[in-house]
Amino acid sequence: MSGRLGGGQHRQRSGRAGSASRAPHPHRASHPAPSIASEHRIRASQRGRDSRAEPSPERSMSRAGSGSPWSPGSRGAALVLALALALPAAVRGCSCAPAHPQQLLCDAALVIRAKISSEKVVPASDDPLDTHKMIRYEIKQIKMFKGFEKLKDVQYVYTPLDSSLCGVKLEANNKKQYLLTGQILNDGKVLIHLCNYIEPWDDLSLSQKKSLNQRYQMGCGCKITTCYMVPCSITAPNECLWTDWLIERRLYGHQARHYACIKRSDGTCSWYRGGPPPEKEFIDISEP
């Protein structure tokens, strides 16, 4: 597999790659990529919904994974949440590292399809002196894609009320269906935030819906590397280049909506296109 943009990946017909080097940090790119939180805010605004995302450069919140501040394994999610709530509002903000939907689903402990029945503001902890709040969404689970080994049925999900802690605003009308991903805390509660992949079900592409059952899981051993500007490259055979920001100047473009990075029998990873082809022209250099 080639180490340059297009080798074993996708590229626009007019695009060319430079020498093999890693994609630079977004702050050094000529067109910095937005955070996932700001992408959610823009898309929510376009749908006419209020969003609680307020990206800030003053405090960065990494997305899910072993290093996530919400991960149960990172010194206890409850402790981290308590410490975060104790910060003055002036030094808090919501910012998430850009990540392909497949990566967010692989990192999540729970992936479900659900309706939101109601919402209620509840205390963030059992400490009577703690004045911070969480939103508790009562949900009606339709299908679980991931998390069977820990939970059988989810009745509530929690998100910070404070927008600077990446709280998620969902429509609690028992009509709109969502794809929800999140973390399962040590006490069994499910925590969701803007750094997770949370989308209205009807906004997902056919390929994304089909990939939830197995295809994304087949690629959890792959690494998806974001390409912000050329030259950019892969440095290992198990990497796929994510070029939505480079080509479309947005995170969740055609590649995110129509492709999955799948591990092949020889251990290498390559993009696989499922469902109807995207409208824009890509060249499939190789197929799994």
PDB file of C-alpha atoms in Angstrom:
ATOM      1  CA  MET A   1       0.000   0.000   0.000  1.00  0.00           C
ATOM      2  CA  SER A   2       1.346   3.387  -0.905  1.00  0.00           C
ATOM      3  CA  GLY A   3       2.162   5.809   1.887  1.00  0.00           C
ATOM      4  CA  ARG A   4       0.891   8.863   0.016  1.00  0.00           C
ATOM      5  CA  LEU A   5      -2.562  10.384  -0.290  1.00  0.00           C
ATOM      6  CA  GLY A   6      -4.439   8.237  -2.794  1.00  0.00           C
ATOM      7  CA  GLY A   7      -2.300   5.116  -2.395  1.00  0.00           C
ATOM      8  CA  GLY A   8      -4.747   2.528  -1.077  1.00  0.00           C
ATOM      9  CA  GLN A   9      -7.149   5.355  -0.230  1.00  0.00           C
ATOM     10  CA  HIS A  10      -9.436   7.836  -2.050  1.00  0.00           C
ATOM     11  CA  ARG A  11      -8.620  11.074  -3.791  1.00  0.00           C
ATOM     12  CA  GLN A  12     -10.345  13.565  -6.021  1.00  0.00           C
ATOM     13  CA  ARG A  13      -9.504  13.113  -9.666  1.00  0.00           C
ATOM     14  CA  SER A  14      -7.718  16.437  -9.746  1.00  0.00           C
ATOM     15  CA  GLY A  15      -5.869  15.937  -6.447  1.00  0.00           C
ATOM     16  CA  ARG A  16      -2.156  15.148  -6.188  1.00  0.00           C
ATOM     17  CA  ALA A  17      -0.082  14.163  -3.202  1.00  0.00           C
ATOM     18  CA  GLY A  18       3.253  15.426  -2.075  1.00  0.00           C
ATOM     19  CA  SER A  19       6.061  13.667  -0.278  1.00  0.00           C
ATOM     20  CA  ALA A  20       5.332  11.174   2.499  1.00  0.00           C
ATOM     21  CA  SER A  21       4.971  12.958   5.815  1.00  0.00           C
ATOM     22  CA  ARG A  22       2.458  12.923   8.607  1.00  0.00           C
ATOM     23  CA  ALA A  23      -0.531  15.253   8.518  1.00  0.00           C
ATOM     24  CA  PRO A  24       0.310  18.451  10.396  1.00  0.00           C
ATOM     25  CA  HIS A  25      -1.518  19.569  13.494  1.00  0.00           C
ATOM     26  CA  PRO A  26      -4.689  21.488  12.573  1.00  0.00           C
ATOM     27  CA  HIS A  27      -3.386  24.658  14.164  1.00  0.00           C
ATOM     28  CA  ARG A  28      -0.581  24.682  11.603  1.00  0.00           C
ATOM     29  CA  ALA A  29      -2.843  24.069   8.631  1.00  0.00           C
ATOM     30  CA  SER A  30      -3.817  26.911   6.343  1.00  0.00           C
ATOM     31  CA  HIS A  31      -7.503  26.100   7.016  1.00  0.00           C
ATOM     32  CA  PRO A  32      -7.722  24.761  10.571  1.00  0.00           C
ATOM     33  CA  ALA A  33     -10.253  21.982  11.038  1.00  0.00           C
ATOM     34  CA  PRO A  34     -13.107  22.641  13.441  1.00  0.00           C
ATOM     35  CA  SER A  35     -13.512  20.572  16.564  1.00  0.00           C
ATOM     36  CA  ILE A  36     -16.220  17.904  16.689  1.00  0.00           C
ATOM     37  CA  ALA A  37     -18.096  20.104  19.143  1.00  0.00           C
ATOM     38  CA  SER A  38     -18.146  23.040  16.744  1.00  0.00           C
ATOM     39  CA  GLU A  39     -19.164  20.731  13.895  1.00  0.00           C
ATOM     40  CA  HIS A  40     -22.141  19.583  15.979  1.00  0.00           C
ATOM     41  CA  ARG A  41     -22.987  23.201  16.762  1.00  0.00           C
ATOM     42  CA  ILE A  42     -22.944  24.196  13.094  1.00  0.00           C
ATOM     43  CA  ARG A  43     -25.018  21.207  12.032  1.00  0.00           C
ATOM     44  CA  ALA A  44     -27.508  21.697  14.872  1.00  0.00           C
ATOM     45  CA  SER A  45     -27.914  25.317  13.865  1.00  0.00           C
ATOM     46  CA  GLN A  46     -28.557  24.253  10.290  1.00  0.00           C
ATOM     47  CA  ARG A  47     -31.297  21.925  11.533  1.00  0.00           C
ATOM     48  CA  GLY A  48     -32.839  24.845  13.448  1.00  0.00           C
ATOM     49  CA  ARG A  49     -32.093  23.355  16.855  1.00  0.00           C
ATOM     50  CA  ASP A  50     -30.442  24.962  19.820  1.00  0.00           C
ATOM     51  CA  SER A  51     -27.055  23.477  20.640  1.00  0.00           C
ATOM     52  CA  ARG A  52     -25.116  23.707  23.878  1.00  0.00           C
ATOM     53  CA  ALA A  53     -21.703  23.487  22.215  1.00  0.00           C
ATOM     54  CA  GLU A  54     -19.463  26.447  22.926  1.00  0.00           C
ATOM     55  CA  PRO A  55     -16.006  25.550  21.606  1.00  0.00           C
ATOM     56  CA  SER A  56     -13.197  27.294  23.390  1.00  0.00           C
ATOM     57  CA  PRO A  57      -9.430  27.186  22.861  1.00  0.00           C
ATOM     58  CA  GLU A  58      -8.913  27.621  26.592  1.00  0.00           C
ATOM     59  CA  ARG A  59      -9.667  24.028  27.536  1.00  0.00           C
ATOM     60  CA  SER A  60      -9.479  20.960  25.321  1.00  0.00           C
ATOM     61  CA  MET A  61     -11.555  17.864  25.952  1.00  0.00           C
ATOM     62  CA  SER A  62     -10.230  14.817  24.139  1.00  0.00           C
ATOM     63  CA  ARG A  63     -12.766  12.393  22.687  1.00  0.00           C
ATOM     64  CA  ALA A  64     -13.415   8.853  23.862  1.00  0.00           C
ATOM     65  CA  GLY A  65     -10.747   6.229  24.386  1.00  0.00           C
ATOM     66  CA  SER A  66      -8.458   5.221  27.214  1.00  0.00           C
ATOM     67  CA  GLY A  67      -7.294   8.813  27.531  1.00  0.00           C
ATOM     68  CA  SER A  68     -10.789  10.314  27.508  1.00  0.00           C
ATOM     69  CA  PRO A  69     -11.668  12.375  30.586  1.00  0.00           C
ATOM     70  CA  TRP A  70     -15.007  10.534  30.610  1.00  0.00           C
ATOM     71  CA  SER A  71     -13.535   7.066  30.433  1.00  0.00           C
ATOM     72  CA  PRO A  72     -14.160   4.939  33.548  1.00  0.00           C
ATOM     73  CA  GLY A  73     -10.545   3.826  33.424  1.00  0.00           C
ATOM     74  CA  SER A  74      -9.037   7.302  33.567  1.00  0.00           C
ATOM     75  CA  ARG A  75      -8.875   7.709  37.378  1.00  0.00           C
ATOM     76  CA  GLY A  76     -12.644   7.363  37.593  1.00  0.00           C
ATOM     77  CA  ALA A  77     -15.063   9.321  35.466  1.00  0.00           C
ATOM     78  CA  ALA A  78     -16.978  10.555  38.511  1.00  0.00           C
ATOM     79  CA  LEU A  79     -13.848  12.110  40.005  1.00  0.00           C
ATOM     80  CA  VAL A  80     -12.896  13.759  36.723  1.00  0.00           C
ATOM     81  CA  LEU A  81     -16.407  15.100  36.311  1.00  0.00           C
ATOM     82  CA  ALA A  82     -16.354  16.500  39.831  1.00  0.00           C
ATOM     83  CA  LEU A  83     -13.018  18.203  39.216  1.00  0.00           C
ATOM     84  CA  ALA A  84     -14.229  19.601  35.908  1.00  0.00           C
ATOM     85  CA  LEU A  85     -17.378  20.988  37.499  1.00  0.00           C
ATOM     86  CA  ALA A  86     -15.249  22.728  40.110  1.00  0.00           C
ATOM     87  CA  LEU A  87     -13.454  24.793  37.466  1.00  0.00           C
ATOM     88  CA  PRO A  88     -14.556  28.414  37.037  1.00  0.00           C
ATOM     89  CA  ALA A  89     -16.704  28.934  33.941  1.00  0.00           C
ATOM     90  CA  ALA A  90     -14.107  31.319  32.513  1.00  0.00           C
ATOM     91  CA  VAL A  91     -11.543  28.551  32.124  1.00  0.00           C
ATOM     92  CA  ARG A  92     -13.897  25.855  30.847  1.00  0.00           C
ATOM     93  CA  GLY A  93     -14.871  25.085  27.281  1.00  0.00           C
ATOM     94  CA  CYS A  94     -15.910  22.266  24.977  1.00  0.00           C
ATOM     95  CA  SER A  95     -13.457  21.167  22.326  1.00  0.00           C
ATOM     96  CA  CYS A  96     -13.073  17.672  20.853  1.00  0.00           C
ATOM     97  CA  ALA A  97     -10.388  16.226  18.616  1.00  0.00           C
ATOM     98  CA  PRO A  98     -11.675  15.530  15.068  1.00  0.00           C
ATOM     99  CA  ALA A  99     -12.529  11.858  14.615  1.00  0.00           C
ATOM    100  CA  HIS A 100     -14.159   9.751  11.920  1.00  0.00           C
ATOM    101  CA  PRO A 101     -17.561   8.300  12.968  1.00  0.00           C
ATOM    102  CA  GLN A 102     -16.109   4.782  12.808  1.00  0.00           C
ATOM    103  CA  GLN A 103     -13.402   5.714  15.316  1.00  0.00           C
ATOM    104  CA  LEU A 104     -15.937   7.252  17.674  1.00  0.00           C
ATOM    105  CA  LEU A 105     -18.115   4.141  17.496  1.00  0.00           C
ATOM    106  CA  CYS A 106     -15.122   1.881  18.113  1.00  0.00           C
ATOM    107  CA  ASP A 107     -14.086   3.950  21.139  1.00  0.00           C
ATOM    108  CA  ALA A 108     -17.576   4.086  22.646  1.00  0.00           C
ATOM    109  CA  ALA A 109     -18.642   1.583  25.299  1.00  0.00           C
ATOM    110  CA  LEU A 110     -22.273   1.820  24.237  1.00  0.00           C
ATOM    111  CA  VAL A 111     -23.984   2.307  20.862  1.00  0.00           C
ATOM    112  CA  ILE A 112     -27.791   2.349  20.706  1.00  0.00           C
ATOM    113  CA  ARG A 113     -30.704   3.585  18.638  1.00  0.00           C
ATOM    114  CA  ALA A 114     -33.313   5.291  20.813  1.00  0.00           C
ATOM    115  CA  LYS A 115     -36.103   7.820  21.224  1.00  0.00           C
ATOM    116  CA  ILE A 116     -35.972  10.489  23.919  1.00  0.00           C
ATOM    117  CA  SER A 117     -39.105  10.303  26.078  1.00  0.00           C
ATOM    118  CA  SER A 118     -38.412  13.074  28.578  1.00  0.00           C
ATOM    119  CA  GLU A 119     -35.704  15.130  30.231  1.00  0.00           C
ATOM    120  CA  LYS A 120     -35.084  16.212  33.800  1.00  0.00           C
ATOM    121  CA  VAL A 121     -32.393  18.300  35.475  1.00  0.00           C
ATOM    122  CA  VAL A 122     -30.825  16.326  38.312  1.00  0.00           C
ATOM    123  CA  PRO A 123     -27.867  16.827  40.704  1.00  0.00           C
ATOM    124  CA  ALA A 124     -24.489  15.957  39.242  1.00  0.00           C
ATOM    125  CA  SER A 125     -23.543  14.028  42.385  1.00  0.00           C
ATOM    126  CA  ASP A 126     -24.888  12.852  45.739  1.00  0.00           C
ATOM    127  CA  ASP A 127     -22.996  15.625  47.524  1.00  0.00           C
ATOM    128  CA  PRO A 128     -25.633  18.054  48.902  1.00  0.00           C
ATOM    129  CA  LEU A 129     -23.100  20.890  48.641  1.00  0.00           C
ATOM    130  CA  ASP A 130     -22.608  20.314  44.919  1.00  0.00           C
ATOM    131  CA  THR A 131     -24.814  22.789  43.036  1.00  0.00           C
ATOM    132  CA  HIS A 132     -23.914  21.595  39.534  1.00  0.00           C
ATOM    133  CA  LYS A 133     -26.490  19.780  37.468  1.00  0.00           C
ATOM    134  CA  MET A 134     -26.850  17.103  34.820  1.00  0.00           C
ATOM    135  CA  ILE A 135     -29.629  16.472  32.314  1.00  0.00           C
ATOM    136  CA  ARG A 136     -31.141  13.022  32.668  1.00  0.00           C
ATOM    137  CA  TYR A 137     -32.816  11.887  29.470  1.00  0.00           C
ATOM    138  CA  GLU A 138     -35.337   9.095  29.761  1.00  0.00           C
ATOM    139  CA  ILE A 139     -35.061   7.036  26.595  1.00  0.00           C
ATOM    140  CA  LYS A 140     -36.899   4.266  24.827  1.00  0.00           C
ATOM    141  CA  GLN A 141     -34.247   1.912  23.489  1.00  0.00           C
ATOM    142  CA  ILE A 142     -34.998   0.557  20.018  1.00  0.00           C
ATOM    143  CA  LYS A 143     -31.835  -1.403  19.296  1.00  0.00           C
ATOM    144  CA  MET A 144     -28.436  -1.943  20.914  1.00  0.00           C
ATOM    145  CA  PHE A 145     -25.410  -2.288  18.638  1.00  0.00           C
ATOM    146  CA  LYS A 146     -22.690  -2.327  21.279  1.00  0.00           C
ATOM    147  CA  GLY A 147     -22.543  -2.728  25.056  1.00  0.00           C
ATOM    148  CA  PHE A 148     -24.442  -6.019  25.489  1.00  0.00           C
ATOM    149  CA  GLU A 149     -21.871  -7.386  27.929  1.00  0.00           C
ATOM    150  CA  LYS A 150     -22.452  -4.514  30.391  1.00  0.00           C
ATOM    151  CA  LEU A 151     -26.060  -3.445  29.928  1.00  0.00           C
ATOM    152  CA  LYS A 152     -29.133  -5.195  28.563  1.00  0.00           C
ATOM    153  CA  ASP A 153     -31.477  -2.248  28.404  1.00  0.00           C
ATOM    154  CA  VAL A 154     -30.830   1.456  28.878  1.00  0.00           C
ATOM    155  CA  GLN A 155     -33.523   3.590  30.486  1.00  0.00           C
ATOM    156  CA  TYR A 156     -31.615   6.810  31.168  1.00  0.00           C
ATOM    157  CA  VAL A 157     -28.617   8.643  29.706  1.00  0.00           C
ATOM    158  CA  TYR A 158     -26.913  11.611  31.388  1.00  0.00           C
ATOM    159  CA  THR A 159     -25.170  14.677  29.979  1.00  0.00           C
ATOM    160  CA  PRO A 160     -23.739  17.803  31.649  1.00  0.00           C
ATOM    161  CA  LEU A 161     -26.151  20.722  31.911  1.00  0.00           C
ATOM    162  CA  ASP A 162     -23.197  23.103  31.660  1.00  0.00           C
ATOM    163  CA  SER A 163     -22.542  23.775  27.983  1.00  0.00           C
ATOM    164  CA  SER A 164     -18.825  24.223  28.613  1.00  0.00           C
ATOM    165  CA  LEU A 165     -18.677  20.555  29.648  1.00  0.00           C
ATOM    166  CA  CYS A 166     -20.039  19.432  26.273  1.00  0.00           C
ATOM    167  CA  GLY A 167     -23.624  18.821  27.305  1.00  0.00           C
ATOM    168  CA  VAL A 168     -25.870  17.488  24.530  1.00  0.00           C
ATOM    169  CA  LYS A 169     -29.291  18.974  23.796  1.00  0.00           C
ATOM    170  CA  LEU A 170     -31.724  16.377  22.411  1.00  0.00           C
ATOM    171  CA  GLU A 171     -35.370  16.650  21.439  1.00  0.00           C
ATOM    172  CA  ALA A 172     -37.390  14.927  24.145  1.00  0.00           C
ATOM    173  CA  ASN A 173     -40.625  14.485  22.208  1.00  0.00           C
ATOM    174  CA  ASN A 174     -40.736  10.671  22.002  1.00  0.00           C
ATOM    175  CA  LYS A 175     -40.758  10.992  18.213  1.00  0.00           C
ATOM    176  CA  LYS A 176     -37.256  11.717  16.950  1.00  0.00           C
ATOM    177  CA  GLN A 177     -34.871   8.771  16.910  1.00  0.00           C
ATOM    178  CA  TYR A 178     -31.150   9.148  17.616  1.00  0.00           C
ATOM    179  CA  LEU A 179     -27.993   7.133  17.289  1.00  0.00           C
ATOM    180  CA  LEU A 180     -26.417   7.524  20.725  1.00  0.00           C
ATOM    181  CA  THR A 181     -22.878   6.560  21.688  1.00  0.00           C
ATOM    182  CA  GLY A 182     -21.357   7.058  25.105  1.00  0.00           C
ATOM    183  CA  GLN A 183     -19.488   5.734  28.096  1.00  0.00           C
ATOM    184  CA  ILE A 184     -20.698   3.479  30.896  1.00  0.00           C
ATOM    185  CA  LEU A 185     -19.575   4.751  34.284  1.00  0.00           C
ATOM    186  CA  ASN A 186     -18.593   2.547  37.209  1.00  0.00           C
ATOM    187  CA  ASP A 187     -22.023   2.996  38.784  1.00  0.00           C
ATOM    188  CA  GLY A 188     -23.730   1.797  35.581  1.00  0.00           C
ATOM    189  CA  LYS A 189     -24.891   5.220  34.427  1.00  0.00           C
ATOM    190  CA  VAL A 190     -24.530   6.070  30.736  1.00  0.00           C
ATOM    191  CA  LEU A 191     -22.816   9.395  30.019  1.00  0.00           C
ATOM    192  CA  ILE A 192     -23.081  11.145  26.642  1.00  0.00           C
ATOM    193  CA  HIS A 193     -21.477  14.389  25.458  1.00  0.00           C
ATOM    194  CA  LEU A 194     -20.618  16.265  22.287  1.00  0.00           C
ATOM    195  CA  CYS A 195     -17.343  14.398  21.859  1.00  0.00           C
ATOM    196  CA  ASN A 196     -19.354  11.219  21.260  1.00  0.00           C
ATOM    197  CA  TYR A 197     -20.977  10.449  17.922  1.00  0.00           C
ATOM    198  CA  ILE A 198     -24.625  11.460  18.374  1.00  0.00           C
ATOM    199  CA  GLU A 199     -26.813  11.936  15.331  1.00  0.00           C
ATOM    200  CA  PRO A 200     -30.516  11.952  14.455  1.00  0.00           C
ATOM    201  CA  TRP A 201     -31.192   8.521  12.983  1.00  0.00           C
ATOM    202  CA  ASP A 202     -32.710   9.963   9.814  1.00  0.00           C
ATOM    203  CA  ASP A 203     -29.533  11.972   9.162  1.00  0.00           C
ATOM    204  CA  LEU A 204     -27.389   8.825   8.866  1.00  0.00           C
ATOM    205  CA  SER A 205     -26.639   7.474   5.403  1.00  0.00           C
ATOM    206  CA  LEU A 206     -27.740   3.984   4.380  1.00  0.00           C
ATOM    207  CA  SER A 207     -24.102   2.911   4.452  1.00  0.00           C
ATOM    208  CA  GLN A 208     -23.668   4.173   8.025  1.00  0.00           C
ATOM    209  CA  LYS A 209     -26.774   2.346   9.226  1.00  0.00           C
ATOM    210  CA  LYS A 210     -25.581  -0.910   7.656  1.00  0.00           C
ATOM    211  CA  SER A 211     -22.085  -0.461   9.060  1.00  0.00           C
ATOM    212  CA  LEU A 212     -23.387  -0.317  12.643  1.00  0.00           C
ATOM    213  CA  ASN A 213     -24.122  -4.049  12.724  1.00  0.00           C
ATOM    214  CA  GLN A 214     -20.677  -5.351  11.817  1.00  0.00           C
ATOM    215  CA  ARG A 215     -18.680  -3.348   9.287  1.00  0.00           C
ATOM    216  CA  TYR A 216     -17.389  -0.673  11.668  1.00  0.00           C
ATOM    217  CA  GLN A 217     -16.417  -3.346  14.213  1.00  0.00           C
ATOM    218  CA  MET A 218     -14.357  -5.069  11.522  1.00  0.00           C
ATOM    219  CA  GLY A 219     -12.225  -1.940  11.300  1.00  0.00           C
ATOM    220  CA  CYS A 220     -11.697  -1.198  14.992  1.00  0.00           C
ATOM    221  CA  GLY A 221      -8.145  -2.516  14.675  1.00  0.00           C
ATOM    222  CA  CYS A 222      -7.425   0.082  11.991  1.00  0.00           C
ATOM    223  CA  LYS A 223      -6.240   3.629  12.545  1.00  0.00           C
ATOM    224  CA  ILE A 224      -7.955   6.500  10.711  1.00  0.00           C
ATOM    225  CA  THR A 225      -5.602   9.421  10.159  1.00  0.00           C
ATOM    226  CA  THR A 226      -7.066  12.858   9.423  1.00  0.00           C
ATOM    227  CA  CYS A 227      -5.553  14.668   6.447  1.00  0.00           C
ATOM    228  CA  TYR A 228      -5.724  18.453   6.849  1.00  0.00           C
ATOM    229  CA  MET A 229      -3.495  19.538   3.955  1.00  0.00           C
ATOM    230  CA  VAL A 230      -1.146  18.004   1.400  1.00  0.00           C
ATOM    231  CA  PRO A 231       1.294  16.429   1.668  1.00  0.00           C
ATOM    232  CA  CYS A 232      -0.127  13.895   4.110  1.00  0.00           C
ATOM    233  CA  SER A 233       0.517  10.188   4.372  1.00  0.00           C
ATOM    234  CA  ILE A 234       0.011   6.969   6.244  1.00  0.00           C
ATOM    235  CA  THR A 235       2.918   5.553   8.223  1.00  0.00           C
ATOM    236  CA  ALA A 236       1.655   2.022   8.829  1.00  0.00           C
ATOM    237  CA  PRO A 237      -0.237  -0.563   6.739  1.00  0.00           C
ATOM    238  CA  ASN A 238      -3.190  -0.522   9.154  1.00  0.00           C
ATOM    239  CA  GLU A 239      -3.977   3.181   8.529  1.00  0.00           C
ATOM    240  CA  CYS A 240      -6.583   4.851   6.315  1.00  0.00           C
ATOM    241  CA  LEU A 241      -6.416   8.532   5.320  1.00  0.00           C
ATOM    242  CA  TRP A 242      -9.544  10.561   6.126  1.00  0.00           C
ATOM    243  CA  THR A 243      -9.708  13.398   3.577  1.00  0.00           C
ATOM    244  CA  ASP A 244     -13.118  15.030   4.107  1.00  0.00           C
ATOM    245  CA  TRP A 245     -11.610  18.175   5.611  1.00  0.00           C
ATOM    246  CA  LEU A 246      -8.973  18.429   2.883  1.00  0.00           C
ATOM    247  CA  ILE A 247     -11.497  18.074   0.037  1.00  0.00           C
ATOM    248  CA  GLU A 248     -14.722  19.537   1.431  1.00  0.00           C
ATOM    249  CA  ARG A 249     -13.580  21.708   4.351  1.00  0.00           C
ATOM    250  CA  ARG A 250     -15.951  19.885   6.690  1.00  0.00           C
ATOM    251  CA  LEU A 251     -15.521  16.894   8.977  1.00  0.00           C
ATOM    252  CA  TYR A 252     -18.483  14.690   8.148  1.00  0.00           C
ATOM    253  CA  GLY A 253     -18.399  14.708   4.347  1.00  0.00           C
ATOM    254  CA  HIS A 254     -18.921  11.937   1.815  1.00  0.00           C
ATOM    255  CA  GLN A 255     -16.053   9.789   3.039  1.00  0.00           C
ATOM    256  CA  ALA A 256     -17.359   9.799   6.614  1.00  0.00           C
ATOM    257  CA  ARG A 257     -20.899   9.073   5.470  1.00  0.00           C
ATOM    258  CA  HIS A 258     -20.218   6.385   2.866  1.00  0.00           C
ATOM    259  CA  TYR A 259     -16.926   4.632   3.713  1.00  0.00           C
ATOM    260  CA  ALA A 260     -15.579   2.354   6.425  1.00  0.00           C
ATOM    261  CA  CYS A 261     -11.913   1.551   7.046  1.00  0.00           C
ATOM    262  CA  ILE A 262     -11.764  -2.261   7.050  1.00  0.00           C
ATOM    263  CA  LYS A 263      -8.943  -4.621   7.986  1.00  0.00           C
ATOM    264  CA  ARG A 264      -8.124  -7.067   5.200  1.00  0.00           C
ATOM    265  CA  SER A 265      -6.975 -10.654   5.537  1.00  0.00           C
ATOM    266  CA  ASP A 266      -3.315  -9.640   5.153  1.00  0.00           C
ATOM    267  CA  GLY A 267      -3.549  -7.204   8.078  1.00  0.00           C
ATOM    268  CA  THR A 268      -3.633  -4.034   5.995  1.00  0.00           C
ATOM    269  CA  CYS A 269      -6.530  -1.582   6.148  1.00  0.00           C
ATOM    270  CA  SER A 270      -8.371   0.047   3.274  1.00  0.00           C
ATOM    271  CA  TRP A 271     -11.520   2.054   2.670  1.00  0.00           C
ATOM    272  CA  TYR A 272     -14.630   0.089   1.787  1.00  0.00           C
ATOM    273  CA  ARG A 273     -17.652   1.728   0.222  1.00  0.00           C
ATOM    274  CA  GLY A 274     -21.059   0.322   1.098  1.00  0.00           C
ATOM    275  CA  GLY A 275     -24.520   1.291  -0.074  1.00  0.00           C
ATOM    276  CA  PRO A 276     -25.085   3.735  -2.951  1.00  0.00           C
ATOM    277  CA  PRO A 277     -21.977   5.593  -4.160  1.00  0.00           C
ATOM    278  CA  PRO A 278     -21.460   9.182  -3.001  1.00  0.00           C
ATOM    279  CA  GLU A 279     -22.246  11.987  -5.424  1.00  0.00           C
ATOM    280  CA  LYS A 280     -18.697  13.330  -5.565  1.00  0.00           C
ATOM    281  CA  GLU A 281     -16.115  11.452  -7.554  1.00  0.00           C
ATOM    282  CA  PHE A 282     -13.577   9.352  -5.700  1.00  0.00           C
ATOM    283  CA  ILE A 283     -11.234   6.744  -7.072  1.00  0.00           C
ATOM    284  CA  ASP A 284     -11.147   3.434  -5.245  1.00  0.00           C
ATOM    285  CA  ILE A 285      -7.495   2.487  -5.513  1.00  0.00           C
ATOM    286  CA  SER A 286      -8.097  -0.811  -3.772  1.00  0.00           C
ATOM    287  CA  GLU A 287     -11.006  -2.742  -2.308  1.00  0.00           C
ATOM    288  CA  PRO A 288     -10.899  -4.991   0.763  1.00  0.00           C
TER     289      PRO A 288
END
